[in-house]
Short mmCIF file of C-alpha atoms in Angstrom, two decimals:
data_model
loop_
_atom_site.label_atom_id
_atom_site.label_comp_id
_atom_site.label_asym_id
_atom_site.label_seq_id
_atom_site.Cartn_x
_atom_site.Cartn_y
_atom_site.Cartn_z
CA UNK A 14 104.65 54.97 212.52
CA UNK A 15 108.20 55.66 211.57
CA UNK A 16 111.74 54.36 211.67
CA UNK A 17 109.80 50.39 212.55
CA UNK A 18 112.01 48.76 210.15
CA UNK A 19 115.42 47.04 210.53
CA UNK A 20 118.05 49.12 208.18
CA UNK A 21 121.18 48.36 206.22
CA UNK A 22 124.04 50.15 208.13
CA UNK A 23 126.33 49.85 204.63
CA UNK A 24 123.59 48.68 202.05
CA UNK A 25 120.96 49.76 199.51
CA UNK A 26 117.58 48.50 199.80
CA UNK A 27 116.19 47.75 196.32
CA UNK A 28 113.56 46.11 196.84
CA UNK A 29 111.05 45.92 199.86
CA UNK A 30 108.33 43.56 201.13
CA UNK A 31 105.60 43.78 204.14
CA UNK A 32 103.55 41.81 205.22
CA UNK A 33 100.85 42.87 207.66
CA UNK A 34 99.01 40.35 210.03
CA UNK A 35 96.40 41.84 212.49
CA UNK A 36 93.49 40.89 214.42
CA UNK A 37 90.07 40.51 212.06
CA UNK A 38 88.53 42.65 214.82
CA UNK A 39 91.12 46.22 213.95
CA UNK A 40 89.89 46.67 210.41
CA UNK A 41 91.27 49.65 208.91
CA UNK A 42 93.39 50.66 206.08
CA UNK A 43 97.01 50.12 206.14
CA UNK A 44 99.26 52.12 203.80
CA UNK A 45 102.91 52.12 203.36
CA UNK A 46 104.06 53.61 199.88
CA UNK A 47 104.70 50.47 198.13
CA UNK A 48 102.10 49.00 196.01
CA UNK A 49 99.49 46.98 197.60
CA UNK A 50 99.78 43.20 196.43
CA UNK A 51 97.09 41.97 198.35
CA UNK A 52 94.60 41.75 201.09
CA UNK A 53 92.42 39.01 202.68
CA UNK A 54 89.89 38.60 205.86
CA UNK A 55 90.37 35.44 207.53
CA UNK A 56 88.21 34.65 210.01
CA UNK A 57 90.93 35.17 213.20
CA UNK A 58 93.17 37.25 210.99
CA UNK A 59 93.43 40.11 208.44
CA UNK A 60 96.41 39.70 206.28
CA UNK A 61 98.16 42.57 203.96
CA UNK A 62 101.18 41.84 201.50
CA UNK A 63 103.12 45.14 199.97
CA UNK A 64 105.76 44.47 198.00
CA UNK A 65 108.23 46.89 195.48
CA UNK A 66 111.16 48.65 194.54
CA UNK A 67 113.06 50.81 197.26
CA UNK A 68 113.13 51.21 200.91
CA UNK A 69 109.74 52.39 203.22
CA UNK A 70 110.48 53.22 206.79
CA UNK A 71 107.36 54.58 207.92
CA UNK A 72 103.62 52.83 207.66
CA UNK A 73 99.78 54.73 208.19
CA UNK A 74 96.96 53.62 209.35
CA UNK A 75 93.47 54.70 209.57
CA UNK A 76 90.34 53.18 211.49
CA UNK A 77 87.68 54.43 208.94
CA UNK A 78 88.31 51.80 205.71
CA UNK A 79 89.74 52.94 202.25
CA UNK A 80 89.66 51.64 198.42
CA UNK A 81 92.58 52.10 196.35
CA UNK A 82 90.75 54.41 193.88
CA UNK A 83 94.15 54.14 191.45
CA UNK A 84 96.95 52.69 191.14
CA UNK A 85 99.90 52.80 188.79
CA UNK A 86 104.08 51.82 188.47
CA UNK A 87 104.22 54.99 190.54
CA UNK A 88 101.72 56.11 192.61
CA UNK A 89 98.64 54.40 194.38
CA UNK A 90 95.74 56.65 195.87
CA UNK A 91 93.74 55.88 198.66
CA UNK A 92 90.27 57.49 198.87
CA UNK A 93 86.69 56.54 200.34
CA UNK A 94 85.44 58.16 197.10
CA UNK A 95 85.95 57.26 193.68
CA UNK A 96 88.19 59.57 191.61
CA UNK A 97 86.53 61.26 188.15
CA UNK A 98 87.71 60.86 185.02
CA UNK A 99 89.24 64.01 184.65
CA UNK A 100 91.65 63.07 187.98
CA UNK A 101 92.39 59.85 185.95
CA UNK A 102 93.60 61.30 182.97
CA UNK A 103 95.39 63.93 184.66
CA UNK A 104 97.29 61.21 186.25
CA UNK A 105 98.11 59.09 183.61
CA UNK A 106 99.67 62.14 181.65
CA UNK A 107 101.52 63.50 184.51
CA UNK A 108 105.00 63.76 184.39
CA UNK A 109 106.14 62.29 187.80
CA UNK A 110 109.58 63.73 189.12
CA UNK A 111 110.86 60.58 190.82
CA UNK A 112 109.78 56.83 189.55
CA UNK A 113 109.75 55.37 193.02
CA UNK A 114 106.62 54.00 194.02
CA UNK A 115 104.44 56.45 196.50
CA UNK A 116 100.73 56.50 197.81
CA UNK A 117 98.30 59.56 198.42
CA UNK A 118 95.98 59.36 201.04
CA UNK A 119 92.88 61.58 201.02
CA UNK A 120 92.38 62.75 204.64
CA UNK A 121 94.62 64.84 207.31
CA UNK A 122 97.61 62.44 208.92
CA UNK A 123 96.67 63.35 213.02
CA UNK A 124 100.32 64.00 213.25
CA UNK A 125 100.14 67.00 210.40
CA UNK A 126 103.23 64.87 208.92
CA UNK A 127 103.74 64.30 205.35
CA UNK A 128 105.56 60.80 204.76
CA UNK A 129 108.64 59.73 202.32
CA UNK A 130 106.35 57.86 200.58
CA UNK A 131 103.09 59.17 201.97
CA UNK A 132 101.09 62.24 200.83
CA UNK A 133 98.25 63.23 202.48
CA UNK A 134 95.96 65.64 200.70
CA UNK A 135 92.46 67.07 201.84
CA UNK A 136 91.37 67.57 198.07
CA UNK A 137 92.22 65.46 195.02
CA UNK A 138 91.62 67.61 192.20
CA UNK A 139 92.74 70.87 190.38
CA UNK A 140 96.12 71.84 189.81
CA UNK A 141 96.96 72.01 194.01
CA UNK A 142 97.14 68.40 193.72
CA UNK A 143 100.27 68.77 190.83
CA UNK A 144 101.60 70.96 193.17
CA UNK A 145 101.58 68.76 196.14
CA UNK A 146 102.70 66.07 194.48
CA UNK A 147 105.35 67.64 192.85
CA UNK A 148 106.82 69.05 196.14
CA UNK A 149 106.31 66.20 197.93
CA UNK A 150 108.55 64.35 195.28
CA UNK A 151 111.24 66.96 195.43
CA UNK A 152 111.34 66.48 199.30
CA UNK A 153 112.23 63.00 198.40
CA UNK A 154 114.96 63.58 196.28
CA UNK A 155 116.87 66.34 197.97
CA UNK A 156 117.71 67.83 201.97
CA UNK A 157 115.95 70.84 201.97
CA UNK A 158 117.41 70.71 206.12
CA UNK A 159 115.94 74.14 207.80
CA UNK A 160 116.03 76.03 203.99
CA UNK A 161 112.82 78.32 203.62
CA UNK A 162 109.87 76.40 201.74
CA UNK A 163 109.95 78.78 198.35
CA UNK A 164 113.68 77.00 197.96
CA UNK A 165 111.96 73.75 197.82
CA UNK A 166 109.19 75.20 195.61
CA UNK A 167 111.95 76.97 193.41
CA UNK A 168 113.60 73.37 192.45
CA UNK A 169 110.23 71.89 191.97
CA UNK A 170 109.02 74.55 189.34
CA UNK A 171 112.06 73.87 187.55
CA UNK A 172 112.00 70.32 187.15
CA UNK A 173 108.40 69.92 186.86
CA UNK A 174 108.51 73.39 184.24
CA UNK A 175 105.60 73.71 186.20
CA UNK A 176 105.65 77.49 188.32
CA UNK A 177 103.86 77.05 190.92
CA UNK A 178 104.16 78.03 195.16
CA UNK A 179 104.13 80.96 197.21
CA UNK A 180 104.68 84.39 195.05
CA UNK A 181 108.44 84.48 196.09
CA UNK A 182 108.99 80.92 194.32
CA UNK A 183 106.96 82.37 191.51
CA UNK A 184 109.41 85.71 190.89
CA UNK A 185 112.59 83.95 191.64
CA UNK A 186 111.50 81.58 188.86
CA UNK A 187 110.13 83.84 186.52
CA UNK A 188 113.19 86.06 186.90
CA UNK A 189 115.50 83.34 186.32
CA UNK A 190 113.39 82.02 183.55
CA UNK A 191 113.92 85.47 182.02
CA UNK A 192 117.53 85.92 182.59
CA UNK A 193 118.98 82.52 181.73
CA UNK A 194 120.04 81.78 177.85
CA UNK A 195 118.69 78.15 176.79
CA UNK A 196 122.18 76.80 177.29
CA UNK A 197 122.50 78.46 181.29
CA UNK A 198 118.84 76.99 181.67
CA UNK A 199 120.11 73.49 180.81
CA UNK A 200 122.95 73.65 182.46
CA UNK A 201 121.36 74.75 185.60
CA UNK A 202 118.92 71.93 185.10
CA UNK A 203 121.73 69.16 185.04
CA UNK A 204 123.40 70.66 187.99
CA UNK A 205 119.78 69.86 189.90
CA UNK A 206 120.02 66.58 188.80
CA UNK A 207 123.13 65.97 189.57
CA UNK A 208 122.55 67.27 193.33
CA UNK A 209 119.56 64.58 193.96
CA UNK A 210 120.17 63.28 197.13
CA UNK A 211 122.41 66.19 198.51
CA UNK A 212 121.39 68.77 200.71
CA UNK A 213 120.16 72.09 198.79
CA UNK A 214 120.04 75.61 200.23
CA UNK A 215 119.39 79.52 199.18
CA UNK A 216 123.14 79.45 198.36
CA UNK A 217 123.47 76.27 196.22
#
């Protein structure tokens, strides 16, 4: 479900709070991107409370039920399986792009969408899951619009200084990587940051 919420027409959301009350019959697993606070079974009611920084305007949910397998200040993952320790300390050492809170959801979304603040991911392991997360990130921070997919990979390889994505991301990187002096490569790498939340395309 997207676009539910009420929205500031000349305002920042900084902070966001939803609170879920549903039959005790539904069930399910209700994610939005903002860390879970809470949940209780009542005996006419199920209640769910997520609360933190930023603005959501989208929520998932799923019939089959779901543990939050992890949880952190930045990202939350929902799985019917418990994550290794491996995943865990891959995790905690990862160097997120973006500190907003988001949640990763183990399954395929019916709609084939990816959320703001929703990932959905078939596997959780390896270094596809760096990747997705990564990208995913980068979609938050920039408008990609209708720009090919290696652009988005391109900017994600750079701030992550992970190369990763299709082999066309992969040249343009390396080739870049080879071509820039430390100070162009720094300078190119504030000019990304100073884009975030502009759109970005082959030309830019």
């Amino acid at each position: 479900m997207k676009d539910i919420f009420v929205t500031l027409q000349n305002g920042t959301v900084t902070y966001s709070t939803v609170h879920i009350t549903t039959d005790s019959n539904l069930g399910g697993q209700w994610v939005t991107g903002l860390p879970l606070i809470g949940e209780q079974s009542l005996t006419l009611v199920n209640y769910v409370m997520f609360s933190g920084p930023g603005n959501i305007s989208e929520m998932y949910w799923q019939q089959d039920d779901m543990d939050v397998q992890y949880t952190s200040d930045i990202v939350s993952i929902y799985s019917s399986t418990k994550i290794d320790k491996q995943l865990n300390d891959q995790l905690e050492n990862m160097q997120f792009l973006s500190e907003e809170h988001f949640a990763i959801v183990q399954g395929n979304n019916l709609s084939n969408e990816q959320g703001k603040r929703i990932l959905f991911v078939k596997d959780l392991s390896g270094e596809g899951l760096n990747n997705s997360i990564f990208l995913s990130q980068v979609d938050s921070l920039y408008d990609f619009g209708d720009s090919p997919s290696w652009v988005k990979e391109v900017v994600a390889a750079f701030l992550s200084g992970s190369i990763a994505g299709e082999n066309k991301a992969s040249q343009i990187v390396n080739t870049l990587m080879n071509e820039m002096s430390d100070a162009q490569l720094e300078s190119w790498l504030q000019k990304l940051q100073d884009l975030k939340g502009s759109k970005i395309t082959s030309t830019v």
